[in-house]
CSV table of N, CA and C in Angstrom, one decimal:
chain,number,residue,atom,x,y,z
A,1,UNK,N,-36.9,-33.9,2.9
A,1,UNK,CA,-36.9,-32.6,3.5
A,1,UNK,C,-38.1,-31.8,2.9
A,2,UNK,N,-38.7,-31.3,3.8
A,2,UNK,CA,-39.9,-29.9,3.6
A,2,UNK,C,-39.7,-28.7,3.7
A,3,UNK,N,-40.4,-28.1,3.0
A,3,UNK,CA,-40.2,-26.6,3.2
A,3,UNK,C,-39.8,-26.5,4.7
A,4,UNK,N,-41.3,-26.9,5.4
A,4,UNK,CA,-40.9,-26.7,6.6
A,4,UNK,C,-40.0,-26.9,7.7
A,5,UNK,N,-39.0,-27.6,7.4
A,5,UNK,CA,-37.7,-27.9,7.8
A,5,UNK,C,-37.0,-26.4,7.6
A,6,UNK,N,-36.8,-26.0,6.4
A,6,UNK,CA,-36.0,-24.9,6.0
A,6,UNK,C,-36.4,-23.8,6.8
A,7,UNK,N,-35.4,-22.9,7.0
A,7,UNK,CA,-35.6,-21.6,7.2
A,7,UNK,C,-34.9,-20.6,6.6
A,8,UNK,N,-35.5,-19.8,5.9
A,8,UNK,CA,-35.2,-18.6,5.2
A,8,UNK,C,-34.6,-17.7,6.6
A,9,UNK,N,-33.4,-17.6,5.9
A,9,UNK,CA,-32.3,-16.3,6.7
A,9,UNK,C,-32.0,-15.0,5.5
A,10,UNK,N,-32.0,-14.0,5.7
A,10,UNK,CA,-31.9,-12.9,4.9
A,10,UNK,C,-30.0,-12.7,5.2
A,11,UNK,N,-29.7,-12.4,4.4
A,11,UNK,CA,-28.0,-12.3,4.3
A,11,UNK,C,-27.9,-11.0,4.9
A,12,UNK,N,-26.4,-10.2,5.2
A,12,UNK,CA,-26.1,-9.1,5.0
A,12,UNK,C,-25.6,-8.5,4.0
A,13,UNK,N,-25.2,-9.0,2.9
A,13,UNK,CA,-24.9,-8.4,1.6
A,13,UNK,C,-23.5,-9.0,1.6
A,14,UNK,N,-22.8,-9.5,2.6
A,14,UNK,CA,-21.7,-9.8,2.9
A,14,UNK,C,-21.3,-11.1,3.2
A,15,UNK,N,-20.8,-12.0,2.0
A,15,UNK,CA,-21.0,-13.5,2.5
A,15,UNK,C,-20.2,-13.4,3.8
A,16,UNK,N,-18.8,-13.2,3.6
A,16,UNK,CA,-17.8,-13.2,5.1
A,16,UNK,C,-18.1,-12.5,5.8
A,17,UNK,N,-19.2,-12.1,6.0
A,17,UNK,CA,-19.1,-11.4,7.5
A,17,UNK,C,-20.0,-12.5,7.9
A,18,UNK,N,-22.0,-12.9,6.9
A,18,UNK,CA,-22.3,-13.6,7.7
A,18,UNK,C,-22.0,-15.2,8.0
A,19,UNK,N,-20.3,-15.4,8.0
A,19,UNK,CA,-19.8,-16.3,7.6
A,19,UNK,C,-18.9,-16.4,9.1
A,20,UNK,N,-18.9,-15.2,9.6
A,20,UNK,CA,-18.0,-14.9,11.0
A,20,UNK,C,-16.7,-14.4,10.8
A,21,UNK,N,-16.2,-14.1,9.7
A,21,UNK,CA,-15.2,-13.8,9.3
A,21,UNK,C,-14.6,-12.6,9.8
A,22,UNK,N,-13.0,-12.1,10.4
A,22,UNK,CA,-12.8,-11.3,11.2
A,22,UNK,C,-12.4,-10.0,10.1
A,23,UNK,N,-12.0,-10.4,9.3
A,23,UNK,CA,-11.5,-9.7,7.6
A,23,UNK,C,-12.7,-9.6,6.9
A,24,UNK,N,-13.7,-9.5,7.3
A,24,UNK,CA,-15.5,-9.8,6.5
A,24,UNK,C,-15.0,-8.9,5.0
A,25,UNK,N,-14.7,-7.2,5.8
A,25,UNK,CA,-14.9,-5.8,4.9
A,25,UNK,C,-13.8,-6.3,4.1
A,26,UNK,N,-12.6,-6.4,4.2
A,26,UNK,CA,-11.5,-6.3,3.6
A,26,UNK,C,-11.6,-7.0,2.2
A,27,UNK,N,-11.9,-8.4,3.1
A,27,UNK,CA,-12.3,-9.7,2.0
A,27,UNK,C,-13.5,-9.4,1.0
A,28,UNK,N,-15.1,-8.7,1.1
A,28,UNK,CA,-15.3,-8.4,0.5
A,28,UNK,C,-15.1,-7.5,-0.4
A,29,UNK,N,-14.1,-5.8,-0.2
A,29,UNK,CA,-13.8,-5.1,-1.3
A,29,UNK,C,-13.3,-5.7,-2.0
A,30,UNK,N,-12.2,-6.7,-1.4
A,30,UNK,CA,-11.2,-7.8,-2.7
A,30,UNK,C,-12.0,-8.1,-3.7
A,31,UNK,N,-12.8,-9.3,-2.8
A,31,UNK,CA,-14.1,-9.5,-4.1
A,31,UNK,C,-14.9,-8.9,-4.7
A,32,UNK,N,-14.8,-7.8,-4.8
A,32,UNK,CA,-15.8,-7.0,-5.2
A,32,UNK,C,-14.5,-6.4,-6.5
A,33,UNK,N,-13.6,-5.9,-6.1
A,33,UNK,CA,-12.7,-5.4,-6.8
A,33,UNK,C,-12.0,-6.5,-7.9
A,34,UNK,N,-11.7,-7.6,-7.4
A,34,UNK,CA,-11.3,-8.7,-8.4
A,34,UNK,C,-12.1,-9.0,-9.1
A,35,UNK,N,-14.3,-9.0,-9.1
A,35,UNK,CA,-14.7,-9.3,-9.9
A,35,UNK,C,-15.1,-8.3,-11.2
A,36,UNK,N,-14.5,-7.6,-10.5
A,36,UNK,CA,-14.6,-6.0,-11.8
A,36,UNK,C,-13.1,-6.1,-13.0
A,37,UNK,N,-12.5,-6.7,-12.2
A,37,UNK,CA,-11.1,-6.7,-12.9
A,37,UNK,C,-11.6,-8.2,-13.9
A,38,UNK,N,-12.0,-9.1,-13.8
A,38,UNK,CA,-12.8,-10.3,-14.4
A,38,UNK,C,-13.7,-9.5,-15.1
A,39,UNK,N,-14.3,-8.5,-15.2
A,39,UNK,CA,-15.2,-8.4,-16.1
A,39,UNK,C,-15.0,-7.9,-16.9
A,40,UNK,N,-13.8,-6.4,-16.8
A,40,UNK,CA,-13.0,-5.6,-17.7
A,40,UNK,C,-12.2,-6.4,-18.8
A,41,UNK,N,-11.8,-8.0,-18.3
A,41,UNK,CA,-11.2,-8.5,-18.9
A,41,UNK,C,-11.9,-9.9,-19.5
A,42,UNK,N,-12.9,-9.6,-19.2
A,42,UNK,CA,-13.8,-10.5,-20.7
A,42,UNK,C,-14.2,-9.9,-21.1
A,43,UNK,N,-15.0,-8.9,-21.0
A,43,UNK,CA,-15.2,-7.6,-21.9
A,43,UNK,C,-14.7,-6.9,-22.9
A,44,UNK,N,-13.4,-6.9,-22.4
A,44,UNK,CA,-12.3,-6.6,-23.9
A,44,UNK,C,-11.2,-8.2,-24.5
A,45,UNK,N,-12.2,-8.5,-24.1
A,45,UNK,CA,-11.4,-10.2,-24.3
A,45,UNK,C,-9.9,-10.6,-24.3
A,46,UNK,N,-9.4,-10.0,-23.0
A,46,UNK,CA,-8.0,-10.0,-22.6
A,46,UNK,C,-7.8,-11.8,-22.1
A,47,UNK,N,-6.6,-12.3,-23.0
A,47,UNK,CA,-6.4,-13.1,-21.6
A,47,UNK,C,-5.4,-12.5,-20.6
A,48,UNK,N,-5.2,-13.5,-19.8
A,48,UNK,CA,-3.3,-13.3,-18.7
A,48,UNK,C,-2.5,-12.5,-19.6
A,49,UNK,N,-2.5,-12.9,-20.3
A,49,UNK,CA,-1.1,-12.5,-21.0
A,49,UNK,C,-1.5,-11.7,-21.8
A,50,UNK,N,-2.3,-10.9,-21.9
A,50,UNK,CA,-2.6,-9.7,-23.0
A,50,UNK,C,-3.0,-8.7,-22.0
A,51,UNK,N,-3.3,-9.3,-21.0
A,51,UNK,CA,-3.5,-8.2,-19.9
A,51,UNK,C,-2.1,-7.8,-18.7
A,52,UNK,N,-1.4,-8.3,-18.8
A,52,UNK,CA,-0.3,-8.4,-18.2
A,52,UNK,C,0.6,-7.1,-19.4
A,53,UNK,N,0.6,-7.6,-20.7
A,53,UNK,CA,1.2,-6.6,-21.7
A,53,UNK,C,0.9,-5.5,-21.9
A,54,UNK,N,-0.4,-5.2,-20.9
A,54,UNK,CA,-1.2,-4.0,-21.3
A,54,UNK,C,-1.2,-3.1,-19.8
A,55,UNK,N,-0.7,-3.9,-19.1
A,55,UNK,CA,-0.5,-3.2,-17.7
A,55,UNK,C,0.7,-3.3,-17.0
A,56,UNK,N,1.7,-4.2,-17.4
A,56,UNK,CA,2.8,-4.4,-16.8
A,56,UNK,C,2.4,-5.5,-15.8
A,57,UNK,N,1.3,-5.4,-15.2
A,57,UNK,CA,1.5,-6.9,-14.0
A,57,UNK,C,1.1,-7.8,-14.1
A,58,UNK,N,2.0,-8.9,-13.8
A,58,UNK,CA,2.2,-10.0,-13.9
A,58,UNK,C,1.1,-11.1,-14.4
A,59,UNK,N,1.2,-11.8,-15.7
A,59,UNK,CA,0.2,-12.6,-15.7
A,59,UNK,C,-0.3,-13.5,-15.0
A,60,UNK,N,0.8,-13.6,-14.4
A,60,UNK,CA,0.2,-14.8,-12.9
A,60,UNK,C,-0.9,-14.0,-11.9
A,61,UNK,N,-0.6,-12.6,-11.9
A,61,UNK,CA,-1.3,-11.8,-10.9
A,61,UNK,C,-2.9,-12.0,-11.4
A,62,UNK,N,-2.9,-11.9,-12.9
A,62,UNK,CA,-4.1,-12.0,-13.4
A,62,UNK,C,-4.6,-13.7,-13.4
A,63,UNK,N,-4.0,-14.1,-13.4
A,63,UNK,CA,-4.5,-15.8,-13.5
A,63,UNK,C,-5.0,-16.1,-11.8
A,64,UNK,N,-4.5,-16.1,-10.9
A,64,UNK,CA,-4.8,-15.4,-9.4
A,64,UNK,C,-6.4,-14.9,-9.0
A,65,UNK,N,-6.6,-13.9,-9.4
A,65,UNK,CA,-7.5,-13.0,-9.7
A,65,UNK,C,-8.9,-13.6,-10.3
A,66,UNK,N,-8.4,-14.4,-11.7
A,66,UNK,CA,-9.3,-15.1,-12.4
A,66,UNK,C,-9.8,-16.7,-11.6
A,67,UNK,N,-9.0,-16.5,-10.5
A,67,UNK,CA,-9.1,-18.0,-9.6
A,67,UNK,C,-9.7,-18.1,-8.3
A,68,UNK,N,-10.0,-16.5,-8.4
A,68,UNK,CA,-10.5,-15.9,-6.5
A,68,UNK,C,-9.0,-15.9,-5.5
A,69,UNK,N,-8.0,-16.4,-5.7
A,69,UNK,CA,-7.0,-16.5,-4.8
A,69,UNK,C,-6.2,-15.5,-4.7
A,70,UNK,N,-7.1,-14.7,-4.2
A,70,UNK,CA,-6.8,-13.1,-3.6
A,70,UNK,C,-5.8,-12.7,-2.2
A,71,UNK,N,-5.3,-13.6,-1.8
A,71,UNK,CA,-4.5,-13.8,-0.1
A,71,UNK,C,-3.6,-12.5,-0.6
A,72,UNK,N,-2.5,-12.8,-1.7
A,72,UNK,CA,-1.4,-12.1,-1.9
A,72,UNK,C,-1.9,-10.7,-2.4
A,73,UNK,N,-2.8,-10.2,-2.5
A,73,UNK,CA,-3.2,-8.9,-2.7
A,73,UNK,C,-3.8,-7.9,-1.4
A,74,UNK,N,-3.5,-6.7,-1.7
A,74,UNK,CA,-3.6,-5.7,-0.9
A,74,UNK,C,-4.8,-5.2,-1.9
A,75,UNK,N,-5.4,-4.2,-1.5
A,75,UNK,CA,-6.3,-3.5,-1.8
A,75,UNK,C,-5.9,-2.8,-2.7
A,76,UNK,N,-5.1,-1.6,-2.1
A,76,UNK,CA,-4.2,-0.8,-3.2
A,76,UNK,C,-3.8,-1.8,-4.8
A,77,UNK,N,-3.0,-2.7,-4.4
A,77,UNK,CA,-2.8,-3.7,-5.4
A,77,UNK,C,-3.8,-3.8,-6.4
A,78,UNK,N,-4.6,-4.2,-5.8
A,78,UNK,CA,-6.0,-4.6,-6.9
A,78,UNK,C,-6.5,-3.3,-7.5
A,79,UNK,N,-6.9,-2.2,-7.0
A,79,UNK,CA,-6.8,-0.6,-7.3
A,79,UNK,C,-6.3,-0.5,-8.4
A,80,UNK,N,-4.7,-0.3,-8.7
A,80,UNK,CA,-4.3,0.3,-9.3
A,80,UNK,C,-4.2,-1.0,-10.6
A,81,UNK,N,-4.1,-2.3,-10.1
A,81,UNK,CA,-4.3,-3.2,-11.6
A,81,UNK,C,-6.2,-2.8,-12.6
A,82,UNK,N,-6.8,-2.6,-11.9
A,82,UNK,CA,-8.2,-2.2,-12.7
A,82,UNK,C,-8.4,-1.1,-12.9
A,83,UNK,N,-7.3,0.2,-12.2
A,83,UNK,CA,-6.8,1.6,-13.0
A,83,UNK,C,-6.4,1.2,-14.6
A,84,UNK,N,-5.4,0.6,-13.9
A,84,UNK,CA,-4.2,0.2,-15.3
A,84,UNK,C,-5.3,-0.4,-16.4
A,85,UNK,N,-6.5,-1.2,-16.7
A,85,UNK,CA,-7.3,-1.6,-17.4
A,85,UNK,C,-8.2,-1.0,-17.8
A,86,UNK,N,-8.7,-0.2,-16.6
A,86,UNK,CA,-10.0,0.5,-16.7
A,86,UNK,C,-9.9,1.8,-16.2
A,87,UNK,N,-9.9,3.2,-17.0
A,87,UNK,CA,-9.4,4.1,-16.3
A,87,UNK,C,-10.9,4.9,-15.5
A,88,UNK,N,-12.0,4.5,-15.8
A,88,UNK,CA,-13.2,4.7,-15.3
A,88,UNK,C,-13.2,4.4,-13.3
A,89,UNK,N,-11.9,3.7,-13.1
A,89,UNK,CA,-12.2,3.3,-11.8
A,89,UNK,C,-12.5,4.5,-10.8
A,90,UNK,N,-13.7,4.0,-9.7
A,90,UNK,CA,-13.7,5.3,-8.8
A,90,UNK,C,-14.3,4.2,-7.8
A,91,UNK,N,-13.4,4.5,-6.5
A,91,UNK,CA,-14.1,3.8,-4.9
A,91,UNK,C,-14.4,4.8,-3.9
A,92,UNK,N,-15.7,4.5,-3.4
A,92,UNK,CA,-15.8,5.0,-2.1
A,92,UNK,C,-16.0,4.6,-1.1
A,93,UNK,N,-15.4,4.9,0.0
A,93,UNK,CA,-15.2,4.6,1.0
A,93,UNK,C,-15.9,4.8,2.1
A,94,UNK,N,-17.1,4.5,2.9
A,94,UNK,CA,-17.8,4.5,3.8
A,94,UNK,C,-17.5,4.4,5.3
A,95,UNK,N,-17.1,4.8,6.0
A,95,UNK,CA,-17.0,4.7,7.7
A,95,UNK,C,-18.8,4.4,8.4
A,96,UNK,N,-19.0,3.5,8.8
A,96,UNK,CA,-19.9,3.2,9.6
A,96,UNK,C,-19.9,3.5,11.2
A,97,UNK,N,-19.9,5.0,11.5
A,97,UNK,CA,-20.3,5.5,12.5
A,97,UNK,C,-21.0,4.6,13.8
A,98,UNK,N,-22.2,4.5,13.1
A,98,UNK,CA,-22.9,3.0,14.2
A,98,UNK,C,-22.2,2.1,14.9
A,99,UNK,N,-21.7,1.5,14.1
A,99,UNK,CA,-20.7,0.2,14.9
A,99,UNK,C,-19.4,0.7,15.2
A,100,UNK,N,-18.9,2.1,15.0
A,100,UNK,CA,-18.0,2.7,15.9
A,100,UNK,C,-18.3,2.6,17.4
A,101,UNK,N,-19.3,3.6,17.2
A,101,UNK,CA,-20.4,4.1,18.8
A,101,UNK,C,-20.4,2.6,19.5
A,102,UNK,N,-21.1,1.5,19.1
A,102,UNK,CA,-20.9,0.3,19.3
A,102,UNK,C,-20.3,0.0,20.4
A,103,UNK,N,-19.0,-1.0,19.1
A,103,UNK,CA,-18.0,-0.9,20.0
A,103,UNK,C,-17.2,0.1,21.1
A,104,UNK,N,-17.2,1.2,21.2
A,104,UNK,CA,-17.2,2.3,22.0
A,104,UNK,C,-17.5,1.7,23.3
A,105,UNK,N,-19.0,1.5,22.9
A,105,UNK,CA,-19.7,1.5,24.6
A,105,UNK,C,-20.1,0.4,24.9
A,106,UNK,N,-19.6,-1.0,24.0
A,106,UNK,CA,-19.0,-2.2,25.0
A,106,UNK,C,-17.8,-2.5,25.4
A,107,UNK,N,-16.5,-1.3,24.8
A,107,UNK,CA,-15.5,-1.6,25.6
A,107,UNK,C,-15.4,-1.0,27.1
């Protein structure tokens, strides 16, 4: 294979969306929020179980988390587990107007 075979695609910032994914946003706050909760917790060198004692939830929740197998979580969920760790948490929330309008005026 050659360069010239390849072609450079520029991403959106969003592996699941440019992946087709119908949950693109959802799936990436998860990831974005579980990898903060991974980092809080090498950082203070927590394992499962020292993190679970220090927040009440479940060490499996954290072993989960530490595995990417995010299905069983909600947003909120993940929220308030990296409250409970990190009290620094702050999210903001963006509405994209654009692809409102969008969709609008192809339905």
């Amino acid at each position: 294979m050659t360069e010239s075979d390849l072609e450079l695609v520029e991403g959106s910032g969003n592996v699941f969306r440019d992946l087709g994914d119908p949950d693109a946003d959802l799936k990436q706050a998860k990831a974005i929020l579980a990898a903060r909760i991974v980092a809080v917790l090498d950082e203070r060198g927590l394992s499962v179980r020292k993190a679970a004692a220090l927040t009440r939830f479940a060490a499996a929740d954290f072993s989960r988390i530490r595995n990417a197998d995010l299905g069983r979580f909600t947003l909120d969920r993940l929220m308030k587990m990296l409250a409970a760790l990190d009290d620094r948490l702050r999210v903001t929330l963006r509405v994209d107007t654009a692809r409102e309008d969008e969709a609008a005026m192809a339905g």
